[in-house]
CSV table of C-alpha atoms and ligand atoms in Angstrom, one decimal:
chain,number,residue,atom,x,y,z
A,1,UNK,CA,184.0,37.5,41.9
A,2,UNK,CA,183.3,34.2,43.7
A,3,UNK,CA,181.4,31.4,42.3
A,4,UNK,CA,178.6,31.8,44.3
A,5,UNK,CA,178.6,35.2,43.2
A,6,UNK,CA,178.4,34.3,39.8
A,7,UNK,CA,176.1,31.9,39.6
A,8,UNK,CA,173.8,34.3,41.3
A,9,UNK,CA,174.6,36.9,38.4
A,10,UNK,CA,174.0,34.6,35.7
A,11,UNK,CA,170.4,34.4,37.4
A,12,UNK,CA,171.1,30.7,37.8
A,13,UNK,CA,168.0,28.9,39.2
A,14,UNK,CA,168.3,28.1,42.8
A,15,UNK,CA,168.4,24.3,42.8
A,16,UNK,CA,171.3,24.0,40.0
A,17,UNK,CA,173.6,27.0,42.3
A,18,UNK,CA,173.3,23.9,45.3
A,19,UNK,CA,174.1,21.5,43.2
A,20,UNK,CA,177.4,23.2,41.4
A,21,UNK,CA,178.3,24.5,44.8
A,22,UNK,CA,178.4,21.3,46.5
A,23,UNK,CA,180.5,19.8,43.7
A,24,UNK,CA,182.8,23.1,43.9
A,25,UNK,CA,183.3,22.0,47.9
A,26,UNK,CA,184.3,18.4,47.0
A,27,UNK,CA,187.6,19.7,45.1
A,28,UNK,CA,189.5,20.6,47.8
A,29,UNK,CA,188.5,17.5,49.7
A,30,UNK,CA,189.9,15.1,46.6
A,31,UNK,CA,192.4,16.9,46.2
A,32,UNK,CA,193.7,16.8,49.9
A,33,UNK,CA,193.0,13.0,48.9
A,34,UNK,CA,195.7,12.9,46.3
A,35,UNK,CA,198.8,12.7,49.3
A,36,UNK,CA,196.8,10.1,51.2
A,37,UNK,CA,195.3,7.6,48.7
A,38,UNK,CA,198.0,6.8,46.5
A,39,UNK,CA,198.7,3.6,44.4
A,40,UNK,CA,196.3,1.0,42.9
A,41,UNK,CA,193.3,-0.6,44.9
A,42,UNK,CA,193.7,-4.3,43.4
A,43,UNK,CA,190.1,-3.9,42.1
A,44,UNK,CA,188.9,-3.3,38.6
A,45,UNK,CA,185.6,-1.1,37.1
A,46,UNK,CA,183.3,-2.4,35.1
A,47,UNK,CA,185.2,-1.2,32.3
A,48,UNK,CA,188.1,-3.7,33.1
A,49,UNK,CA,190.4,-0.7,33.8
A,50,UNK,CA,192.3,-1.0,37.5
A,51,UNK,CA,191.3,1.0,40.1
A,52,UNK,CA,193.5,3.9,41.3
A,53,UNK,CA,192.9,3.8,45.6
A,54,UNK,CA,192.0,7.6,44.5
A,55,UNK,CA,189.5,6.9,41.7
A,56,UNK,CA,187.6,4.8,44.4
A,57,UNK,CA,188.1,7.4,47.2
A,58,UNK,CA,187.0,10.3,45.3
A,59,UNK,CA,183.7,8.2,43.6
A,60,UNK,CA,183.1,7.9,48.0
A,61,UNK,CA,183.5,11.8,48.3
A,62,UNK,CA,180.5,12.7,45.7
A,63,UNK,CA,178.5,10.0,46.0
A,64,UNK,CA,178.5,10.4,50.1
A,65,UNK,CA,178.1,13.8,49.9
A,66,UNK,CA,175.5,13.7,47.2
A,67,UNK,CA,173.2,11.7,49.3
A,68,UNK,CA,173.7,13.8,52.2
A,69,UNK,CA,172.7,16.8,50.2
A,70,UNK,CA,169.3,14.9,49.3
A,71,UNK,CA,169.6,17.3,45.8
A,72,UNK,CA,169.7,14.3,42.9
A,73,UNK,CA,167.2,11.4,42.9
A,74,UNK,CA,169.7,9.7,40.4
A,75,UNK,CA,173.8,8.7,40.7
A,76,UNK,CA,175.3,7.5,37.6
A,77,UNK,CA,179.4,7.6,38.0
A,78,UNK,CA,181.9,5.2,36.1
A,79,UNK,CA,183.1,3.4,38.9
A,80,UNK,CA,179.7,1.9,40.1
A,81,UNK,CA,178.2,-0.8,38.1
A,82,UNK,CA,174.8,0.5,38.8
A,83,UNK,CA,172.8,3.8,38.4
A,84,UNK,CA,172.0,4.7,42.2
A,85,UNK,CA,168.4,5.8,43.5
A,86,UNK,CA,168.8,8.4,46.4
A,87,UNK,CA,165.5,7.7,48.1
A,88,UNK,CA,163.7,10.9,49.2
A,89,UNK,CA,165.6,13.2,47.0
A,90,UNK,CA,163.6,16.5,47.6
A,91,UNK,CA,164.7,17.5,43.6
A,92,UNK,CA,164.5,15.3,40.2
A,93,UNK,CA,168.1,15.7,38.8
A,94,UNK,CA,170.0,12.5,37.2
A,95,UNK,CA,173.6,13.3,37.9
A,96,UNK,CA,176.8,11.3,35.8
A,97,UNK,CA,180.1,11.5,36.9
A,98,UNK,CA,183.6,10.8,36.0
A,99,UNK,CA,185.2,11.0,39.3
A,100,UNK,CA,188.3,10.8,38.6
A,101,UNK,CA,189.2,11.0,34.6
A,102,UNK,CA,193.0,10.3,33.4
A,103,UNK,CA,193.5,8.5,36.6
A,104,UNK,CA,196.8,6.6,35.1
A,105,UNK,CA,198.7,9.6,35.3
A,106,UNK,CA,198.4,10.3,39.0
A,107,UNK,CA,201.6,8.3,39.8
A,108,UNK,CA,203.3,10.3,37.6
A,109,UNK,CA,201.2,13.6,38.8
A,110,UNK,CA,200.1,14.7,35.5
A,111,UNK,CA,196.5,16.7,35.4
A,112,UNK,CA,193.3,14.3,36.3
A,113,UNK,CA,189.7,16.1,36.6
A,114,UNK,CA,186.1,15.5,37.7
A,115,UNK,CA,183.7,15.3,34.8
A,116,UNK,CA,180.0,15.8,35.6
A,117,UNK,CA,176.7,15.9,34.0
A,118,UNK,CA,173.6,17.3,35.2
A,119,UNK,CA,169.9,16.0,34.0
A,120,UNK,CA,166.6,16.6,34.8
A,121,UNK,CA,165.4,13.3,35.5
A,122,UNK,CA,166.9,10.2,34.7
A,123,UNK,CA,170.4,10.3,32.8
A,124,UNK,CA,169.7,7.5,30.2
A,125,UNK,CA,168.9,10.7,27.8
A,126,UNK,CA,170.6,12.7,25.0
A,127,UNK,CA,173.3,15.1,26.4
A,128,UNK,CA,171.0,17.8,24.7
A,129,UNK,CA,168.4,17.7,27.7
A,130,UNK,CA,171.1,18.3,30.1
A,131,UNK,CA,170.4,22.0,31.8
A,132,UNK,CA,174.1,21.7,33.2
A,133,UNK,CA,177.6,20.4,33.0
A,134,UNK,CA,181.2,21.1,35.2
A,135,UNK,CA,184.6,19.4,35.1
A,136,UNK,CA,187.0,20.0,37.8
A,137,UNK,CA,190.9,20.3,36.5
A,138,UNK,CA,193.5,19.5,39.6
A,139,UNK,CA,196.3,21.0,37.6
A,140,UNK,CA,199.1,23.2,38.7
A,141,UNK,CA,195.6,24.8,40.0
A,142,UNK,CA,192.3,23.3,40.8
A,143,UNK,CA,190.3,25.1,38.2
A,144,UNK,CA,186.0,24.6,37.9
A,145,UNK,CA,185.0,25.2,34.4
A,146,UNK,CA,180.8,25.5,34.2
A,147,UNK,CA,178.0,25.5,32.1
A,148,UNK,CA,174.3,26.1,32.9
A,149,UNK,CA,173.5,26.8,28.6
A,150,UNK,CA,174.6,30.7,29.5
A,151,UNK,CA,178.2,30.7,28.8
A,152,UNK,CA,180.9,28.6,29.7
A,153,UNK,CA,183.3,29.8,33.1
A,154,UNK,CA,186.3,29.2,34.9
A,155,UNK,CA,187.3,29.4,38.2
A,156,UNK,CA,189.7,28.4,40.1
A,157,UNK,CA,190.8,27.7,43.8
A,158,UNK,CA,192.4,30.2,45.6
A,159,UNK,CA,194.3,29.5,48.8
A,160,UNK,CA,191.2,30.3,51.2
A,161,UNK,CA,189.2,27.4,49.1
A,162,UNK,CA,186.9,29.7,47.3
A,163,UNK,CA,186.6,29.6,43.5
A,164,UNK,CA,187.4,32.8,41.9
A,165,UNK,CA,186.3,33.7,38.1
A,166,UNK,CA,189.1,33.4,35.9
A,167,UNK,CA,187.7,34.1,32.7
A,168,UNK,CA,184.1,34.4,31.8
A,169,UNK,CA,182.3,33.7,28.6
A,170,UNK,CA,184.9,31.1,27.1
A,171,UNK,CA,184.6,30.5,23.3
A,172,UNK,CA,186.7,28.0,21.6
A,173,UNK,CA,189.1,29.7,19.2
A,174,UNK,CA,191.0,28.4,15.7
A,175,UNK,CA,194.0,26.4,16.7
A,176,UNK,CA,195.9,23.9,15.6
A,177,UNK,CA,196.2,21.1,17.9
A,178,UNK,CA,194.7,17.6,17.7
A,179,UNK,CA,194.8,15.2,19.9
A,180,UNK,CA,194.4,11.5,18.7
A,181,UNK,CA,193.7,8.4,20.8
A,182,UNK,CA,194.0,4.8,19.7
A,183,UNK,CA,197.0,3.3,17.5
A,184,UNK,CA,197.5,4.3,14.3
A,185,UNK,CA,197.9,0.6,13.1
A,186,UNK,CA,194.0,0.3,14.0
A,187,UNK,CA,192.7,4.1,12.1
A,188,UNK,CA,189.6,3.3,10.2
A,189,UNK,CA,190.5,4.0,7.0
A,190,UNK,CA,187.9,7.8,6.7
A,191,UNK,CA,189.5,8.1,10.5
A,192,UNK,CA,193.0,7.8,8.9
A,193,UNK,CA,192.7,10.1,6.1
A,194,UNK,CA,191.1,12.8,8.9
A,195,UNK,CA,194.1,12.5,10.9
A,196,UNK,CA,196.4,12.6,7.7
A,197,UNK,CA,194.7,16.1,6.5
A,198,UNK,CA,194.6,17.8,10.0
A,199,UNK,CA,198.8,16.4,10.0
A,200,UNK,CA,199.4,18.2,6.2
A,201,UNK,CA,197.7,21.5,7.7
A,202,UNK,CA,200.0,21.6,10.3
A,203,UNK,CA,198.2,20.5,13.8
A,204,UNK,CA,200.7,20.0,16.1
A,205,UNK,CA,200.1,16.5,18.6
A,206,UNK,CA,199.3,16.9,22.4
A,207,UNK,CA,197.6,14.4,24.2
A,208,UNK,CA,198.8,13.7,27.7
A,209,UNK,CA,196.4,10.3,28.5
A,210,UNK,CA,193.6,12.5,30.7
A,211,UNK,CA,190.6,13.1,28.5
A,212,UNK,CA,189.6,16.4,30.8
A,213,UNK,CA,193.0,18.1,30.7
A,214,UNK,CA,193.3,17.3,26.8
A,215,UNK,CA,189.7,18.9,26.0
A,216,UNK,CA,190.4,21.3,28.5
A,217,UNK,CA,193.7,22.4,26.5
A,218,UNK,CA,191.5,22.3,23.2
A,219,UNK,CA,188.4,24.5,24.6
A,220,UNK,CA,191.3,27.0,25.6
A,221,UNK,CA,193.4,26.8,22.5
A,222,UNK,CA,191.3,25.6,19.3
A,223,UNK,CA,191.9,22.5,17.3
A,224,UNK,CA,190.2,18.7,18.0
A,225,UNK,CA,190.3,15.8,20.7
A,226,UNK,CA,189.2,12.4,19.3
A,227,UNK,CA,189.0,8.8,20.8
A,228,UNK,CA,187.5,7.3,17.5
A,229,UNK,CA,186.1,4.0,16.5
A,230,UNK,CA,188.5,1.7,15.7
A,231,UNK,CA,189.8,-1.8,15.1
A,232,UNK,CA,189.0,-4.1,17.8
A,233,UNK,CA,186.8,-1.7,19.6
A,234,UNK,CA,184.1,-0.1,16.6
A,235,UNK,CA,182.5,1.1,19.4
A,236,UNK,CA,185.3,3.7,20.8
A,237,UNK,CA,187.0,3.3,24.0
A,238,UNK,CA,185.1,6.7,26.4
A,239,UNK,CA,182.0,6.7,27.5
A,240,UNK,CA,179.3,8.4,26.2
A,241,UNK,CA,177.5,9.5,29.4
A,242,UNK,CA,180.4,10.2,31.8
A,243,UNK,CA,182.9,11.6,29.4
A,244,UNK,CA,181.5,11.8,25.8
A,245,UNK,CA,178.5,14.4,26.5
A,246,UNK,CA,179.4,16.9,29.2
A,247,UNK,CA,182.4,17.5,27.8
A,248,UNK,CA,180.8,17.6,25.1
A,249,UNK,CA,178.3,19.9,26.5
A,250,UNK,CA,181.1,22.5,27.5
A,251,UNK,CA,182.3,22.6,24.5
A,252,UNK,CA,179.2,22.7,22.4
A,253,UNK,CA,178.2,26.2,24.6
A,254,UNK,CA,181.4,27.4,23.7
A,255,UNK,CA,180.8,27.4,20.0
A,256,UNK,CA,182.6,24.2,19.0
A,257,UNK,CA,180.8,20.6,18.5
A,258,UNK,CA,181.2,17.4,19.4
A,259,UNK,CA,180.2,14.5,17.5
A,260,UNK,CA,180.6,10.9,17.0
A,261,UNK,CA,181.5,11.2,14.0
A,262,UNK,CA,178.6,10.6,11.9
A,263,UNK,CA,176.4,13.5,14.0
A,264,UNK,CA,175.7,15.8,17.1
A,265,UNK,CA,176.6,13.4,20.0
A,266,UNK,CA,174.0,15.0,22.4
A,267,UNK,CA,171.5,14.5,20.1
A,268,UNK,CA,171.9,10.8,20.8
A,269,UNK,CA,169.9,8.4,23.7
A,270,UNK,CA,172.5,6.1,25.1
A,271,UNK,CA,171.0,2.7,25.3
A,272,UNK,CA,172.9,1.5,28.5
A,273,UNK,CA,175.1,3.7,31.4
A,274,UNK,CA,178.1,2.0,30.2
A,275,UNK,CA,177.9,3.0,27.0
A,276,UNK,CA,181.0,3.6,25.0
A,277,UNK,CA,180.8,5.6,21.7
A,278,UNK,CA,183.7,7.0,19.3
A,279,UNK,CA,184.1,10.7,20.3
A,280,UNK,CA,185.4,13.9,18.2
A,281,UNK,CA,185.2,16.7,20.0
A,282,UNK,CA,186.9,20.5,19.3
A,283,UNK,CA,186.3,23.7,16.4
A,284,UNK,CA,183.2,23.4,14.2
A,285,UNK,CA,185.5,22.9,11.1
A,286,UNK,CA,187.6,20.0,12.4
A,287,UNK,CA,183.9,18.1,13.1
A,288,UNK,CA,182.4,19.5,9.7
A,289,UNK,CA,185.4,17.6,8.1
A,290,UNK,CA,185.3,14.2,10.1
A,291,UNK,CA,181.5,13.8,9.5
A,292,UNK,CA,182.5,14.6,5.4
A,293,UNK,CA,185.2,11.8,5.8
A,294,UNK,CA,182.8,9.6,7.0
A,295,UNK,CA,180.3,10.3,4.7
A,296,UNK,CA,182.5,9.6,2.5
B,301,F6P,O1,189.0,7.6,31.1
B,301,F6P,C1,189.7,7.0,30.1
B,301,F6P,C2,191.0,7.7,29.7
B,301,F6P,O2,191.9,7.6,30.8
B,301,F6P,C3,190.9,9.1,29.2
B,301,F6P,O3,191.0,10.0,30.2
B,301,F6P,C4,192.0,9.2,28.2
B,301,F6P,O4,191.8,10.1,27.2
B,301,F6P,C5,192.1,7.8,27.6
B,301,F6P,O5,191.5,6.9,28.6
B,301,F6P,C6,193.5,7.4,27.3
B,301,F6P,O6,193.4,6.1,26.7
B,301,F6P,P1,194.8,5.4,26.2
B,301,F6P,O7,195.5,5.0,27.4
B,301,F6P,O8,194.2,4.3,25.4
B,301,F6P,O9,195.5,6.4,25.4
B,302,MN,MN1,187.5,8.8,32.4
């Protein structure tokens, strides 16, 4: 089954399948990107991070071909400074997008992804409004992993560019991986005695520098991702709109939780687009213990 196919199964409502397809039809087009825009673009984002020529191409790709399509009234994507108006949109959706996540591991062609969000209206709302979310993983294959609130579902590419179902109905299982951002030296002390008790249960470290391959590998094989608070930066390093809450959202349909650590993070209003917030994301029982550590 294609993914046209299945959105049509699942019933989904006409205006979302346009929206998911149109992202779906930008992955082949980055990723034939990926041989021609290589190396940095001597610019920086907002976020002070350098600009890979490919980040910036592939932010051109969606945001061209989202105007085109006339189907979002909003743009929200982490390398634009501002949210962008599409005037006469024909729908209302607010769309936030990580074009291109774990972009410093392209020169050394580990897996990068396209993160996306989908609102109703404007995107400076909790994650929990969101009728829609997608990442795109250009791995060994391009796989297109989404949820419309009725199941989570992969696909991925096959050599005729068409996304086939991989596996349908994804839920997170028990595992025993974590993967911890920041530097030890700076742990919070709760954050600190989390990581210590997830290390004396025996979790097992991956975390290869791309936030969408590493919550990827958790949604697939149990366990947590966090990029928490810590010193220096009490706010956390991701973002909350353009990686914090549809990954979070993926996950969350697939019966794990993602939090900031003191609650659901898609129960909270970001004040600001850039927003950064600490992130915990993975099983229910390795968020029930971070938010008792903090609590704490
Ligand atoms: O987009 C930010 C990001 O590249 C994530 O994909 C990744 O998880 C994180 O930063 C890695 O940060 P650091 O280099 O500090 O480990
Ligand atoms: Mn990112």
């Amino acid at each position: 089954m294609n993914l046209a196919e299945h959105l049509k199964k699942k019933s989904t409502e006409e205006k979302i399948t346009e929206l998911i397809m149109l992202f779906s039809e930008q992955a082949s087009v980055i990723r034939d990107e990926f041989v021609t825009s290589r190396g940095a673009a001597d610019t920086k984002n907002v976020y002070g991070e350098t600009q890979m020529a490919l980040d910036k191409k592939a932010d051109e790709i969606l945001i061209d071909a989202l105007k085109k399509s006339g189907l979002v009234r909003w743009i929200a994507t982490e390398e634009q400074p501002d949210i962008i108006e599409v005037e006469g949109a024909k729908n209302q959706f607010g769309i936030t997008i990580d074009p291109l996540d774990g972009s410093s591991l392209i020169d050394v062609n580990l897996a990068v992804g396209t993160i996306v969000g989908i609102y109703p209206g404007h995107v400076l709302e909790p994650g929990n409004t969101m009728p829609g979310a997608l990442y795109i993983l250009y791995g060994p294959l391009t796989t297109l992993t989404y949820t419309t609130g009725n199941g989570v579902h992969e696909f991925y590419l096959d050599k005729d560019g068409v996304f086939k179902l991989m596996e349908e109905d994804l839920t997170i299982p028990d595992g025993k991986l974590y993967a911890p951002g920041a530097l030890r030296r700076d742990y919070m002390p709760y954050h600190k005695k989390f990581i210590e008790q997830l290390e004396s249960e025996g979790y097992k470290l991956r975390f290869s520098g791309s936030f969408v391959a590493d919550v990827h590998q958790i949604l697939h094989k149990g366990g947590l991702f966090t990029y928490p608070a810590f010193k220096g930066k009490e706010t956390g390093k991701l973002r909350h709109l353009f990686e914090g809450t549809p990954m979070g959202k993926m996950v969350f349909e697939a019966g794990g939780a993602v939090s900031n650590g003191k609650g659901n993070l898609l129960d909270v209003k970001p004040a600001s687009v850039d927003e950064r917030t600490p992130i915990y994301i993975g099983g229910k029982k390795e968020i029930a213990l971070i938010e008792s550590y903090v609590k704490r």
